[in-house]
Coordinates of C-alpha atoms in Angstrom, one line a residue:
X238 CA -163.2 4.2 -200.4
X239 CA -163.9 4.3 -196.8
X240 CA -167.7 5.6 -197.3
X241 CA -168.0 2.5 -199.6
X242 CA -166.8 -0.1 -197.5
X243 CA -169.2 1.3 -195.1
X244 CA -172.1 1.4 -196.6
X245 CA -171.1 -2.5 -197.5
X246 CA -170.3 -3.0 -194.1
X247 CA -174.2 -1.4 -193.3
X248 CA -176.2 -3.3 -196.0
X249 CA -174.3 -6.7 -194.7
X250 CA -175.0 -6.0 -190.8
X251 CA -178.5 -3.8 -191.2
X252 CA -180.2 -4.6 -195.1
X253 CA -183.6 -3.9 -194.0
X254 CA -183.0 -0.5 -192.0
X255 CA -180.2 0.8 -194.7
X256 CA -183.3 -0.1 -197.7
X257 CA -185.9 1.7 -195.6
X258 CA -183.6 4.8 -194.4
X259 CA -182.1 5.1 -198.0
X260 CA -185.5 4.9 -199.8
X261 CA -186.3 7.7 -196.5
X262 CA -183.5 9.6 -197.1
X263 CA -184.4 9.6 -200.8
X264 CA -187.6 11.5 -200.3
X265 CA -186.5 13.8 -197.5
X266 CA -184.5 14.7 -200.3
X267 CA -186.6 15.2 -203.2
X268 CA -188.2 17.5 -200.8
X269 CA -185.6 19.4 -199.9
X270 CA -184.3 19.6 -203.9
X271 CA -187.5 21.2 -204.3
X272 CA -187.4 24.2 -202.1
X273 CA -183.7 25.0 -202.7
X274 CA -185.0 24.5 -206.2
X275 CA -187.2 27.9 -206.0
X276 CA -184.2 29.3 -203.6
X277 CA -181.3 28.9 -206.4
X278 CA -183.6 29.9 -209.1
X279 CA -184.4 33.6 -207.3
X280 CA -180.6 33.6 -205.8
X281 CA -179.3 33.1 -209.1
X282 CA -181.6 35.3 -211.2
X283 CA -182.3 37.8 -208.9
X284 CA -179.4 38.0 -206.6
X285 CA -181.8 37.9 -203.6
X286 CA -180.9 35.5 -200.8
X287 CA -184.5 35.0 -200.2
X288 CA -184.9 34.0 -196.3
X289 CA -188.6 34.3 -196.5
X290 CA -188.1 31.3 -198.7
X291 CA -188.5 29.0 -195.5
X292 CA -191.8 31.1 -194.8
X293 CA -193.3 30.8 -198.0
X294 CA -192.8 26.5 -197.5
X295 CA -194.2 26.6 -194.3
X296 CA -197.2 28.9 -195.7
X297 CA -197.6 25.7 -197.9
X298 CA -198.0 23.1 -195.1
X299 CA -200.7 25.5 -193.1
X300 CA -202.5 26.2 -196.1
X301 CA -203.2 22.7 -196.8
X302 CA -204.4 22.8 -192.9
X303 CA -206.7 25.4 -193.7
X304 CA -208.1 24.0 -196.6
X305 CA -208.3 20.3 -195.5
X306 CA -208.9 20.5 -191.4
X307 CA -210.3 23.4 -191.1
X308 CA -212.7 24.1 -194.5
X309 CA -213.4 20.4 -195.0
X310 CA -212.3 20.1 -198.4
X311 CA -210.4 17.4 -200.4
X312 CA -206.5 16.9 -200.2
X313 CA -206.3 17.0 -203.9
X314 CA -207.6 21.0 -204.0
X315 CA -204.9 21.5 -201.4
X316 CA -202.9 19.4 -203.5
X317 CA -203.8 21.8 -206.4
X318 CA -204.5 25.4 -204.9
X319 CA -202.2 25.9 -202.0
X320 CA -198.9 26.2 -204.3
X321 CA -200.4 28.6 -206.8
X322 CA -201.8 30.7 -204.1
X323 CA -198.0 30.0 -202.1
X324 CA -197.2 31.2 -205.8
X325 CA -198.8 34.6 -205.8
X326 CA -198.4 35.3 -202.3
X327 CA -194.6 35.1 -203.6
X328 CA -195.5 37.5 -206.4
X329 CA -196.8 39.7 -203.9
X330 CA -193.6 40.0 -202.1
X331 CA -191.4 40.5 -205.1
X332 CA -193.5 43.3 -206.4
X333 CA -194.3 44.8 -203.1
X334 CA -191.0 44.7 -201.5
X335 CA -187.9 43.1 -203.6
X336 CA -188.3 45.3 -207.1
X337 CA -187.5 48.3 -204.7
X338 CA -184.7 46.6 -203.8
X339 CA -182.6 44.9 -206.9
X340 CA -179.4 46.3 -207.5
X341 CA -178.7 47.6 -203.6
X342 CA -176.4 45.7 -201.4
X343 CA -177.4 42.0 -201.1
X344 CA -178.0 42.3 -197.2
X345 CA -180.5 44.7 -197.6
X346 CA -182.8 42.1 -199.5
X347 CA -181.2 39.6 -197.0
X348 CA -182.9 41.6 -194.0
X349 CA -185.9 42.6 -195.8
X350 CA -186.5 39.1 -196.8
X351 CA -185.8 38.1 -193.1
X352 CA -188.8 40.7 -192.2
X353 CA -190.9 39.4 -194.5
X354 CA -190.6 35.4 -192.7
X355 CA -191.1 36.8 -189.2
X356 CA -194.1 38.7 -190.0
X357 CA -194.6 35.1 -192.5
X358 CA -194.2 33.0 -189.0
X359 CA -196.2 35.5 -186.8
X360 CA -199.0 35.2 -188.9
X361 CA -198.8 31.5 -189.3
X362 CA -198.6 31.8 -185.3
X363 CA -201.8 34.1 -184.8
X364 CA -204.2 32.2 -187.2
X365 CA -203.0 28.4 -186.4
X366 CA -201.8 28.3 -183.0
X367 CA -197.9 27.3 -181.8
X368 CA -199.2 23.6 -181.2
X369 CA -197.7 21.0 -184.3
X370 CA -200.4 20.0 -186.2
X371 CA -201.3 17.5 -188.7
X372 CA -204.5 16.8 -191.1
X373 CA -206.1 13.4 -192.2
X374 CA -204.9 11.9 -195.6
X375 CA -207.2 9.9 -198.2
X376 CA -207.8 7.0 -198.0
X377 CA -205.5 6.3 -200.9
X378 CA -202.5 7.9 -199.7
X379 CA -202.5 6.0 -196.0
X380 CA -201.4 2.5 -197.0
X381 CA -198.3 1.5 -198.4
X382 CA -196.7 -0.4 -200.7
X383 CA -194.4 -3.3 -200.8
X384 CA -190.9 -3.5 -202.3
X385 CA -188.1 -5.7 -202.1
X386 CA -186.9 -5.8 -198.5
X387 CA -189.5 -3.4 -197.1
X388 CA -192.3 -1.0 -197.4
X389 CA -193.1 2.6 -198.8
X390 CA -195.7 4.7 -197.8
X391 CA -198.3 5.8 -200.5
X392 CA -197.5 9.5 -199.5
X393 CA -193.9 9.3 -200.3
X394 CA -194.4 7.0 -203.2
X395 CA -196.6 10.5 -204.1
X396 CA -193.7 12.9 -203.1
X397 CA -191.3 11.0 -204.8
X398 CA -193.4 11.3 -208.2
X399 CA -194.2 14.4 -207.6
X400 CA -191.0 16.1 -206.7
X401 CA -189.1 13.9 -209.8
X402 CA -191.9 15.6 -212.1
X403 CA -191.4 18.9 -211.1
X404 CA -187.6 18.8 -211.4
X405 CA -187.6 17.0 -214.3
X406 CA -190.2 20.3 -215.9
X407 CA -188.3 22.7 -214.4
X408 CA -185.3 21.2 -216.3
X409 CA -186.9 21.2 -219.4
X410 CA -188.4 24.9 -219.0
X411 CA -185.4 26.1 -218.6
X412 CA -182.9 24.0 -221.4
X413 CA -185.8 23.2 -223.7
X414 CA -187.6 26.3 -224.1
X415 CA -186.9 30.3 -225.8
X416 CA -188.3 31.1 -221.9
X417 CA -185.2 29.0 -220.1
X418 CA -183.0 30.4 -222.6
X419 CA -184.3 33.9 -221.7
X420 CA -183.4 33.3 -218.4
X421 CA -180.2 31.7 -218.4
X422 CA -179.7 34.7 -220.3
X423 CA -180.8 37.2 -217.3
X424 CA -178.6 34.8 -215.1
X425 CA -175.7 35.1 -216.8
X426 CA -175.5 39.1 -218.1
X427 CA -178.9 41.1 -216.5
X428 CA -178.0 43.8 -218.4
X429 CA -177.4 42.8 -221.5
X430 CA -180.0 40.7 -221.5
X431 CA -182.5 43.5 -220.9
X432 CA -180.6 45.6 -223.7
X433 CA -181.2 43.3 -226.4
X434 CA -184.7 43.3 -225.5
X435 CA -185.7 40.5 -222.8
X436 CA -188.3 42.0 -220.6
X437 CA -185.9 41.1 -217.5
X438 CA -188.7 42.6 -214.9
X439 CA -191.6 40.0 -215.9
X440 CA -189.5 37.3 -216.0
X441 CA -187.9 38.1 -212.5
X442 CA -191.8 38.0 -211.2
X443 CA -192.3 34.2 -213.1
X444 CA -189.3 33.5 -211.7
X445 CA -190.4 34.0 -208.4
X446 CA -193.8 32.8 -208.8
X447 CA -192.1 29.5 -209.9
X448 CA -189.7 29.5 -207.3
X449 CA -192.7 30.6 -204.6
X450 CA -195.1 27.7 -205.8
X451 CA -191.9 24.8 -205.6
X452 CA -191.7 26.3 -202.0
X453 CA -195.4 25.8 -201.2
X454 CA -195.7 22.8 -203.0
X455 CA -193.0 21.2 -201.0
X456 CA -194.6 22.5 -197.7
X457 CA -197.6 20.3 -198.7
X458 CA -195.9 17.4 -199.7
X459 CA -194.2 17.6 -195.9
X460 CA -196.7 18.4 -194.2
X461 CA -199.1 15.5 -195.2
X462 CA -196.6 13.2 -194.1
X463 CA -195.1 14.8 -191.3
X464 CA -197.4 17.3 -190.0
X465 CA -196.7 21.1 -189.3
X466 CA -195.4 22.9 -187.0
X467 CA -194.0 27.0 -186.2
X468 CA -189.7 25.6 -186.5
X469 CA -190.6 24.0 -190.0
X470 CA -190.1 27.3 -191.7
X471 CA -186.5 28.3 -190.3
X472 CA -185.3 24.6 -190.5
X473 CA -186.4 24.3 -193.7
X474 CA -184.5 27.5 -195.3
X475 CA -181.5 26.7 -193.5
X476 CA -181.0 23.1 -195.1
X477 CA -182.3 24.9 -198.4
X478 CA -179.4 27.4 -198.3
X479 CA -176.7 24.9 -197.1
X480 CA -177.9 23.0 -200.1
X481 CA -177.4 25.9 -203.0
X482 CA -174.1 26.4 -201.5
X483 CA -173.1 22.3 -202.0
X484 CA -174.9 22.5 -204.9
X485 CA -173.2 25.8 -206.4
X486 CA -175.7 28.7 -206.2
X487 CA -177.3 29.2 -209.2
X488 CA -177.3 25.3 -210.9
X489 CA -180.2 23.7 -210.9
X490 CA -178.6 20.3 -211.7
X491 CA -176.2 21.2 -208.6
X492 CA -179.9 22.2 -206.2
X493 CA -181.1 18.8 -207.0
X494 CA -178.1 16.5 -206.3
X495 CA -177.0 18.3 -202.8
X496 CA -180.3 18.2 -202.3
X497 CA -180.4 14.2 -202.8
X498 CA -176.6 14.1 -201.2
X499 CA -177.9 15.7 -197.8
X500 CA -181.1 13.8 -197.8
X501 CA -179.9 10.6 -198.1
X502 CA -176.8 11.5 -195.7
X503 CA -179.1 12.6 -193.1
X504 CA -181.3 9.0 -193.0
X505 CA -178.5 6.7 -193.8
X506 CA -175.8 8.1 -191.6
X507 CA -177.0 6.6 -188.2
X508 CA -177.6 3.5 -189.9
X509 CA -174.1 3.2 -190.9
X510 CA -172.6 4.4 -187.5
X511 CA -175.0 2.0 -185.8
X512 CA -173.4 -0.8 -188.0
X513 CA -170.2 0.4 -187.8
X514 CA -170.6 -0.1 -183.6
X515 CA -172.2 -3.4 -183.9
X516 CA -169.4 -4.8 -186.2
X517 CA -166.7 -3.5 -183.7
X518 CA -168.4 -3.9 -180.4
X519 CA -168.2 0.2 -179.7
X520 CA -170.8 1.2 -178.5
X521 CA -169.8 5.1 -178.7
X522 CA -169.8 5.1 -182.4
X523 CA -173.3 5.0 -182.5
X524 CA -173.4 9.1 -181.8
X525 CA -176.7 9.9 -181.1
X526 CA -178.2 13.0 -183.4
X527 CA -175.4 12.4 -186.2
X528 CA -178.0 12.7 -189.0
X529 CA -178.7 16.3 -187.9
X530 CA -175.1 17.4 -189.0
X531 CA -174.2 15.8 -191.9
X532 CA -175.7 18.6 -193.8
X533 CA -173.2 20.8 -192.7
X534 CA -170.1 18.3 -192.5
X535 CA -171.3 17.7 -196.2
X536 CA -171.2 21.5 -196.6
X537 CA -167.9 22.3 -194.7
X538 CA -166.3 19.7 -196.5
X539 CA -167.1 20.6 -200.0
X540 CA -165.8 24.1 -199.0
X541 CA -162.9 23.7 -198.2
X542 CA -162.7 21.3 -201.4
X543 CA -164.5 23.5 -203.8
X544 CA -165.5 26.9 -202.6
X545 CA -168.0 27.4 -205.4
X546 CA -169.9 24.5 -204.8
X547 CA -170.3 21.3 -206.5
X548 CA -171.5 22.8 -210.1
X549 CA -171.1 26.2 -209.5
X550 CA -169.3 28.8 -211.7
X551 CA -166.9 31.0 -210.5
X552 CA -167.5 34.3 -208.7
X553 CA -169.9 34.5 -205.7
X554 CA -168.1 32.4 -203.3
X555 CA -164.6 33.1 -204.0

């Protein structure tokens, strides 16, 4: 009750900045729905907490550097190659590294995995430089569009189909389709699954091809509108973990709602404090920064709530 009347309160004292951070918030969100997306989907197949998650992202945003900035080409081949190759350096690392590992204690793939995104970072660090960088759009996707109260940016108008596209397959893949239902299968009983004659190990490498190419997908999305820079991959993994555990790890449905939840609380939070202090005349309700906890008020609170997330089952949280 008291959120509502806020956001009330905001819309009445701010409309145009509460439109323009929601509509924000909105696509910060779809982005980060994306990579916990991929996360969820190899946490809750695989049992892997899959730090070099955030790596994989931010291979997505430098890649697109490379292949715009640096080779000359179009953003659309970015658009189109970077997350398959994001994809198969994913591959790579299950194959190479994880297979060895499924089965052991879960912080043995959390520490390999955290191996795997500093040598990711280093890399990143020795072939682009620590300096943020950013590459030139088309000419399409620099204007923006009018709606309502305010504007949106033709990039986010992009990430915003985009992202809804790729949720909205990776919904159907896995409900619609004899593969999903493999899946949810492996999810559900590994073992039996692979005794009644589901070829667990192949699907555990699509699965993280999938998962991989969301990540790098999202890191190109981000950074042609934000630009890229060495922190990106860290930050990144952290808000993508916070979100599978508000989510619930392992639903998708509950990856794509934190996802929005955060998002949205992280743009239209200041806004509301910022109302909140003008309707009262406090001026020290408008804490600086507040956007940059909400995801883990949003987390703390739902814990203590509802240990296993919003849509989570039972079992790996309490």
């Amino acid at each position: 009750m008291a959120t509502a009347i806020l956001i009330v309160l905001t819309v009445a004292v701010h409309p145009r900045l509460f439109a323009q951070n929601l509509l924000g918030g909105v696509v910060y969100g779809l982005v980060l729905a994306l990579i916990a997306l991929g996360l969820a989907l190899i946490l809750g197949l695989l049992g892997v907490v899959n730090f070099a998650h955030g790596g994989l992202f931010m291979l997505g945003a430098y890649g697109a550097y490379e292949i715009i900035a640096m080779q000359g080409l179009p953003f659309w081949v970015a658009f189109l190659v970077v997350p398959l190759a994001v994809g198969a350096v994913g591959v790579a690392m299950e194959v190479g590294v994880l297979r060895r590992l499924y089965g052991e204690n879960p912080l043995i793939g959390l520490l390999a995995t955290f191996g795997v995104f500093i040598m990711i970072e280093e890399a990143t660090r020795a072939r682009w430089g620590g300096t943020p960088l950013t590459f030139d759009l088309p000419a399409v996707l620099q204007g923006s569009i009018t709606f309502g109260v305010g504007r949106i940016a033709t990039i986010r108008l992009l990430t915003i189909v985009v992202a809804t596209l790729v949720i909205v397959g990776t919904y159907l893949l896995m409900y619609r389709t004899d593969f999903g239902l493999t899946i949810r299968a492996g999810l559900q009983d590994r073992e039996m699954a692979g005794f009644i004659g589901i070829d667990i190990p192949t699907r555990f490498t699509i699965v993280f091809f999938l998962g991989s190419a969301m990540a790098g997908l999202a890191g190109v999305l981000r950074g042609a509108e934000t630009g890229m820079d060495l922190a990106m991959g860290f930050e990144y993994v952290l808000l993508a973990f916070v979100i599978v555990i508000v989510g619930g790890v392992g639903s998708i449905f509950g990856s794509v709602v934190a996802g929005l939840l955060i998002g949205i609380g992280v743009f239209v939070a200041p806004v509301m404090v910022r109302a909140l202090a003008t309707a009262t005349g406090i001026d020290a309700l408008a804490v600086p920064g507040i956007g940059g906890i909400v995801p883990f008020l949003i987390m703390l609170a739902i814990l203590l709530i509802r240990p296993r997330g919003l849509f989570g089952e039972e079992g790996l949280l309490e």
